[in-house]
Amino acid sequence: MDEAPGLSDQYRTASPWPVFIALGIPISELGLLFGLFPLAVGGLLLFGGSVVGILKESGYVTSTIRAVTALAVILLAFGGGLAFTNIALVTRGYAVIAAAILLVVGGVVFELFVREQRQTF
């Protein structure tokens, strides 16, 4: 009799991405709230990269560059709204725009230098 039916060595038991998403949100919020540019950019990069990673791992996207680009467009719109409207949170808006640009650059570098590997777990 099998003690753990349905489980095998073929499947991973846990994904690391939810932890990084849960850390990226408050880090970016603290950076945006207190106007700390590097903290806001780093938190948004952690959050965006983790969202794209979990989408790729779960099979919702086949190309990471499309998911990164879609997330960067959302961040650019949000950052532009903060920086260039009457809200006048210019430094915070620039932090979100910088994170969006770095996210796209990271996605392009990932696509160019990391080849599709066959998963053998």
XYZ file of N, CA, C and O in Angstrom:
484
model
N 0.837 -1.178 0.000
C 0.000 0.000 0.000
C 0.879 1.238 0.000
O 1.862 1.310 0.718
N 0.506 2.229 -0.786
C 1.289 3.448 -0.920
C 0.876 4.455 0.147
O -0.302 4.778 0.299
N 1.871 4.975 0.882
C 1.559 5.938 1.953
C 1.151 7.306 1.413
O 0.432 8.053 2.063
N 1.663 7.677 0.260
C 1.375 8.986 -0.316
C 0.859 8.807 -1.742
O 1.605 8.962 -2.697
N -0.416 8.468 -1.895
C -0.935 8.260 -3.247
C -0.954 9.576 -4.028
O -1.245 10.631 -3.489
N -0.605 9.477 -5.278
C -0.622 10.658 -6.133
C 0.686 11.422 -6.153
O 0.867 12.303 -6.971
N 1.584 11.120 -5.245
C 2.866 11.810 -5.223
C 3.928 10.938 -5.854
O 3.949 9.732 -5.680
N 4.824 11.552 -6.570
C 5.937 10.815 -7.154
C 7.150 11.727 -7.195
O 7.068 12.914 -6.915
N 8.264 11.180 -7.601
C 9.489 11.956 -7.695
C 9.515 12.843 -8.932
O 10.425 13.643 -9.097
N 8.531 12.725 -9.797
C 8.501 13.513 -11.020
C 8.066 14.949 -10.779
O 8.393 15.830 -11.554
N 7.330 15.208 -9.728
C 6.746 16.520 -9.521
C 7.423 17.229 -8.358
O 7.730 16.620 -7.335
N 7.622 18.529 -8.531
C 8.144 19.319 -7.435
C 7.032 19.542 -6.422
O 5.867 19.693 -6.783
N 7.392 19.591 -5.166
C 6.365 19.741 -4.145
C 6.047 21.193 -3.852
O 4.967 21.496 -3.382
N 6.984 22.099 -4.095
C 6.733 23.503 -3.804
C 7.438 24.382 -4.822
O 8.453 24.022 -5.393
N 6.887 25.555 -5.026
C 7.465 26.523 -5.938
C 8.060 27.673 -5.116
O 7.459 28.117 -4.142
N 9.213 28.199 -5.495
C 9.799 29.307 -4.738
C 9.182 30.659 -5.065
O 9.366 31.616 -4.314
N 8.441 30.770 -6.157
C 7.972 32.072 -6.621
C 7.013 32.787 -5.673
O 7.098 34.017 -5.547
N 6.069 32.133 -5.012
C 5.163 32.880 -4.138
C 5.871 33.632 -3.008
O 5.444 34.720 -2.626
N 6.966 33.079 -2.516
C 7.715 33.771 -1.459
C 8.315 35.062 -1.999
O 8.258 36.111 -1.339
N 8.869 35.012 -3.201
C 9.474 36.208 -3.782
C 8.427 37.245 -4.169
O 8.687 38.449 -4.078
N 7.263 36.795 -4.592
C 6.173 37.741 -4.864
C 5.745 38.414 -3.569
O 5.552 39.628 -3.516
N 5.630 37.627 -2.511
C 5.219 38.175 -1.216
C 6.271 39.130 -0.651
O 5.926 40.039 0.102
N 7.526 38.964 -0.993
C 8.560 39.898 -0.553
C 8.655 41.111 -1.465
O 8.932 42.225 -0.995
N 8.438 40.929 -2.759
C 8.570 42.025 -3.708
C 7.534 43.114 -3.513
O 7.843 44.303 -3.665
N 6.323 42.736 -3.168
C 5.257 43.727 -2.990
C 5.556 44.684 -1.834
O 5.549 45.901 -2.027
N 5.832 44.205 -0.615
C 6.085 45.168 0.461
C 7.391 45.943 0.292
O 7.467 47.107 0.691
N 8.402 45.318 -0.309
C 9.654 46.043 -0.527
C 9.426 47.213 -1.477
O 9.874 48.337 -1.219
N 8.721 46.964 -2.561
C 8.453 48.048 -3.507
C 7.531 49.097 -2.892
O 7.707 50.295 -3.117
N 6.560 48.671 -2.120
C 5.658 49.627 -1.480
C 6.390 50.516 -0.474
O 6.121 51.710 -0.391
N 7.306 49.932 0.290
C 8.099 50.743 1.220
C 8.955 51.748 0.458
O 9.081 52.911 0.871
N 9.552 51.308 -0.632
C 10.349 52.220 -1.437
C 9.522 53.334 -2.050
O 9.946 54.494 -2.078
N 8.326 53.009 -2.531
C 7.465 54.033 -3.116
C 6.887 54.961 -2.053
O 6.766 56.164 -2.272
N 6.549 54.415 -0.918
C 5.952 55.222 0.147
C 6.929 56.243 0.695
O 6.582 57.405 0.897
N 8.159 55.826 0.936
C 9.135 56.722 1.534
C 10.048 57.387 0.516
O 10.977 58.093 0.884
N 9.816 57.160 -0.767
C 10.600 57.803 -1.805
C 12.023 57.291 -1.907
O 12.915 58.029 -2.295
N 12.237 56.026 -1.571
C 13.557 55.417 -1.657
C 13.694 54.742 -3.021
O 13.191 53.645 -3.244
N 14.379 55.410 -3.926
C 14.461 54.985 -5.320
C 14.999 53.562 -5.486
O 14.349 52.740 -6.137
N 16.164 53.220 -4.918
C 16.688 51.863 -5.147
C 15.803 50.768 -4.556
O 15.673 49.683 -5.128
N 15.205 51.027 -3.423
C 14.334 50.036 -2.794
C 13.076 49.804 -3.631
O 12.638 48.662 -3.807
N 12.520 50.873 -4.165
C 11.330 50.741 -5.001
C 11.644 49.980 -6.286
O 10.893 49.083 -6.688
N 12.760 50.315 -6.918
C 13.141 49.637 -8.163
C 13.434 48.165 -7.893
O 12.962 47.277 -8.608
N 14.195 47.883 -6.848
C 14.523 46.493 -6.521
C 13.300 45.668 -6.179
O 13.174 44.515 -6.602
N 12.376 46.226 -5.417
C 11.157 45.511 -5.076
C 10.287 45.231 -6.287
O 9.721 44.145 -6.428
N 10.196 46.200 -7.192
C 9.404 45.998 -8.407
C 10.057 44.982 -9.336
O 9.366 44.201 -10.000
N 11.393 44.970 -9.386
C 12.081 43.952 -10.182
C 11.865 42.562 -9.599
O 11.641 41.595 -10.331
N 11.935 42.456 -8.279
C 11.691 41.172 -7.619
C 10.262 40.704 -7.869
O 10.022 39.538 -8.207
N 9.314 41.611 -7.736
C 7.913 41.267 -7.968
C 7.663 40.886 -9.423
O 7.061 39.850 -9.716
N 8.129 41.714 -10.359
C 7.886 41.446 -11.779
C 8.549 40.171 -12.264
O 7.945 39.369 -12.974
N 9.786 39.962 -11.864
C 10.471 38.737 -12.253
C 9.821 37.499 -11.683
O 9.748 36.454 -12.340
N 9.320 37.609 -10.468
C 8.662 36.465 -9.836
C 7.321 36.155 -10.490
O 6.958 34.990 -10.653
N 6.595 37.191 -10.861
C 5.315 36.969 -11.556
C 5.555 36.276 -12.885
O 4.871 35.302 -13.233
N 6.549 36.733 -13.623
C 6.860 36.099 -14.901
C 7.349 34.670 -14.683
O 6.992 33.751 -15.424
N 8.144 34.452 -13.637
C 8.629 33.107 -13.336
C 7.516 32.140 -12.997
O 7.515 30.990 -13.446
N 6.551 32.591 -12.210
C 5.445 31.699 -11.839
C 4.536 31.440 -13.045
O 3.998 30.334 -13.184
N 4.381 32.425 -13.918
C 3.589 32.203 -15.131
C 4.262 31.200 -16.054
O 3.602 30.342 -16.643
N 5.581 31.280 -16.172
C 6.322 30.346 -17.013
C 6.313 28.940 -16.413
O 6.114 27.953 -17.114
N 6.514 28.855 -15.092
C 6.543 27.555 -14.433
C 5.210 26.829 -14.513
O 5.151 25.610 -14.694
N 4.125 27.575 -14.401
C 2.808 26.945 -14.421
C 2.317 26.662 -15.839
O 1.299 26.003 -16.018
N 3.025 27.178 -16.835
C 2.660 26.880 -18.216
C 1.668 27.846 -18.826
O 1.138 27.575 -19.901
N 1.409 28.972 -18.195
C 0.475 29.942 -18.763
C 1.078 30.729 -19.911
O 0.359 31.251 -20.756
N 2.403 30.855 -19.928
C 3.074 31.544 -21.025
C 4.143 30.621 -21.596
O 4.733 29.814 -20.881
N 4.372 30.749 -22.884
C 5.445 29.963 -23.502
C 6.700 30.797 -23.677
O 7.798 30.269 -23.666
N 6.547 32.094 -23.835
C 7.680 32.989 -24.016
C 7.709 33.991 -22.862
O 6.731 34.712 -22.636
N 8.825 34.037 -22.175
C 8.920 34.959 -21.047
C 8.994 36.410 -21.499
O 8.569 37.299 -20.768
N 9.489 36.654 -22.688
C 9.649 38.034 -23.136
C 8.294 38.716 -23.340
O 8.149 39.907 -23.076
N 7.292 37.972 -23.748
C 5.954 38.570 -23.899
C 5.349 38.921 -22.553
O 4.737 39.979 -22.387
N 5.522 38.047 -21.581
C 5.007 38.329 -20.244
C 5.744 39.499 -19.612
O 5.138 40.360 -18.965
N 7.057 39.555 -19.793
C 7.842 40.668 -19.262
C 7.417 41.973 -19.923
O 7.269 42.999 -19.251
N 7.208 41.944 -21.221
C 6.804 43.154 -21.937
C 5.427 43.626 -21.488
O 5.215 44.831 -21.287
N 4.493 42.711 -21.310
C 3.156 43.096 -20.842
C 3.215 43.708 -19.449
O 2.578 44.739 -19.182
N 3.994 43.105 -18.564
C 4.132 43.653 -17.214
C 4.843 44.999 -17.237
O 4.476 45.915 -16.494
N 5.831 45.154 -18.117
C 6.544 46.426 -18.222
C 5.640 47.534 -18.758
O 5.745 48.682 -18.317
N 4.751 47.203 -19.677
C 3.812 48.209 -20.194
C 2.882 48.686 -19.075
O 2.613 49.885 -18.944
N 2.428 47.760 -18.250
C 1.577 48.139 -17.109
C 2.350 49.033 -16.146
O 1.839 50.063 -15.678
N 3.601 48.667 -15.868
C 4.421 49.484 -14.965
C 4.732 50.848 -15.577
O 4.755 51.860 -14.863
N 4.988 50.896 -16.883
C 5.234 52.181 -17.538
C 4.020 53.097 -17.459
O 4.151 54.304 -17.236
N 2.846 52.535 -17.651
C 1.628 53.343 -17.552
C 1.436 53.867 -16.132
O 1.105 55.041 -15.928
N 1.665 53.007 -15.152
C 1.535 53.425 -13.754
C 2.590 54.478 -13.402
O 2.282 55.498 -12.775
N 3.832 54.250 -13.812
C 4.900 55.210 -13.537
C 4.684 56.529 -14.250
O 4.941 57.603 -13.690
N 4.205 56.466 -15.489
C 3.890 57.693 -16.200
C 2.772 58.471 -15.538
O 2.793 59.700 -15.492
N 1.788 57.733 -15.008
C 0.713 58.399 -14.274
C 1.203 59.081 -13.014
O 0.735 60.158 -12.648
N 2.157 58.471 -12.349
C 2.711 59.090 -11.150
C 3.597 60.288 -11.472
O 3.585 61.295 -10.759
N 4.380 60.175 -12.529
C 5.379 61.199 -12.810
C 4.847 62.376 -13.620
O 5.276 63.513 -13.396
N 3.940 62.141 -14.549
C 3.600 63.181 -15.512
C 2.158 63.675 -15.430
O 1.664 64.274 -16.377
N 1.483 63.429 -14.332
C 0.134 63.965 -14.159
C 0.130 64.904 -12.962
O 1.165 65.211 -12.388
N -1.033 65.338 -12.569
C -1.160 66.266 -11.444
C -0.907 65.608 -10.098
O -0.926 66.296 -9.079
N -0.702 64.308 -10.087
C -0.393 63.634 -8.830
C 0.949 64.125 -8.303
O 1.140 64.274 -7.107
N 1.892 64.402 -9.212
C 3.186 65.017 -8.916
C 4.038 64.206 -7.952
O 4.630 64.739 -7.029
N 4.095 62.913 -8.151
C 5.020 62.055 -7.408
C 6.129 61.644 -8.374
O 6.259 60.489 -8.765
N 6.941 62.621 -8.740
C 7.883 62.457 -9.839
C 8.933 61.396 -9.536
O 9.194 60.513 -10.355
N 9.554 61.458 -8.361
C 10.607 60.493 -8.035
C 10.060 59.078 -7.994
O 10.698 58.139 -8.481
N 8.880 58.913 -7.449
C 8.267 57.590 -7.389
C 7.896 57.092 -8.780
O 8.037 55.920 -9.100
N 7.416 57.985 -9.612
C 7.096 57.622 -10.983
C 8.333 57.206 -11.762
O 8.310 56.231 -12.520
N 9.422 57.938 -11.569
C 10.677 57.571 -12.239
C 11.187 56.222 -11.755
O 11.786 55.470 -12.521
N 10.975 55.903 -10.492
C 11.389 54.594 -9.970
C 10.615 53.474 -10.653
O 11.191 52.443 -11.017
N 9.321 53.655 -10.852
C 8.503 52.635 -11.512
C 8.889 52.521 -12.985
O 8.996 51.414 -13.529
N 9.154 53.647 -13.634
C 9.584 53.620 -15.036
C 10.940 52.931 -15.167
O 11.148 52.122 -16.079
N 11.862 53.229 -14.268
C 13.180 52.581 -14.303
C 13.051 51.076 -14.087
O 13.742 50.287 -14.748
N 12.177 50.664 -13.180
C 11.966 49.227 -12.958
C 11.395 48.564 -14.206
O 11.787 47.442 -14.550
N 10.486 49.233 -14.896
C 9.908 48.669 -16.121
C 10.972 48.503 -17.195
O 11.030 47.468 -17.871
N 11.834 49.501 -17.348
C 12.892 49.423 -18.357
C 13.876 48.311 -18.007
O 14.267 47.514 -18.869
N 14.277 48.216 -16.740
C 15.196 47.167 -16.323
C 14.572 45.785 -16.445
O 15.272 44.803 -16.724
N 13.278 45.694 -16.239
C 12.585 44.414 -16.396
C 12.631 43.945 -17.848
O 12.876 42.768 -18.122
N 12.420 44.859 -18.784
C 12.491 44.498 -20.204
C 13.921 44.124 -20.582
O 14.146 43.135 -21.290
N 14.905 44.886 -20.107
C 16.303 44.571 -20.398
C 16.655 43.191 -19.844
O 17.295 42.375 -20.521
N 16.231 42.911 -18.623
C 16.476 41.596 -18.041
C 15.789 40.486 -18.802
O 16.347 39.398 -18.976
N 14.581 40.737 -19.270
C 13.871 39.732 -20.063
C 14.554 39.454 -21.389
O 14.636 38.305 -21.828
N 15.066 40.495 -22.038
C 15.773 40.314 -23.302
C 17.068 39.548 -23.070
O 17.406 38.624 -23.826
N 17.802 39.905 -22.029
C 19.045 39.186 -21.714
C 18.748 37.727 -21.402
O 19.470 36.823 -21.839
N 17.675 37.482 -20.668
C 17.286 36.104 -20.357
C 16.986 35.324 -21.623
O 17.418 34.184 -21.784
N 16.234 35.914 -22.533
C 15.887 35.224 -23.782
C 17.109 34.968 -24.649
O 17.191 33.966 -25.342
N 18.069 35.894 -24.634
C 19.242 35.741 -25.485
C 20.253 34.737 -24.939
O 20.888 34.015 -25.707
N 20.421 34.694 -23.636
C 21.509 33.913 -23.070
C 21.092 32.642 -22.355
O 21.930 31.807 -22.050
N 19.831 32.474 -22.065
C 19.374 31.252 -21.414
C 18.563 30.473 -22.430
O 17.481 30.883 -22.821
N 19.086 29.377 -22.827
C 18.408 28.536 -23.815
C 17.328 27.710 -23.127
O 17.396 27.412 -21.937
N 16.350 27.331 -23.905
C 15.278 26.482 -23.384
C 15.886 25.145 -22.973
O 16.455 24.435 -23.782
N 15.762 24.838 -21.701
C 16.353 23.598 -21.190
C 15.249 22.593 -20.939
O 14.150 22.943 -20.536
N 15.588 21.369 -21.139
C 14.635 20.297 -20.898
C 14.610 20.009 -19.410
O 15.638 19.755 -18.785
N 13.438 20.052 -18.818
C 13.316 19.819 -17.390
C 13.317 18.320 -17.120
O 12.557 17.576 -17.722
N 14.170 17.901 -16.210
C 14.304 16.468 -15.925
C 14.078 16.205 -14.451
O 14.852 15.530 -13.805
N 13.042 16.761 -13.902
C 12.780 16.476 -12.483
C 11.592 15.579 -12.309
O 10.873 15.189 -13.087
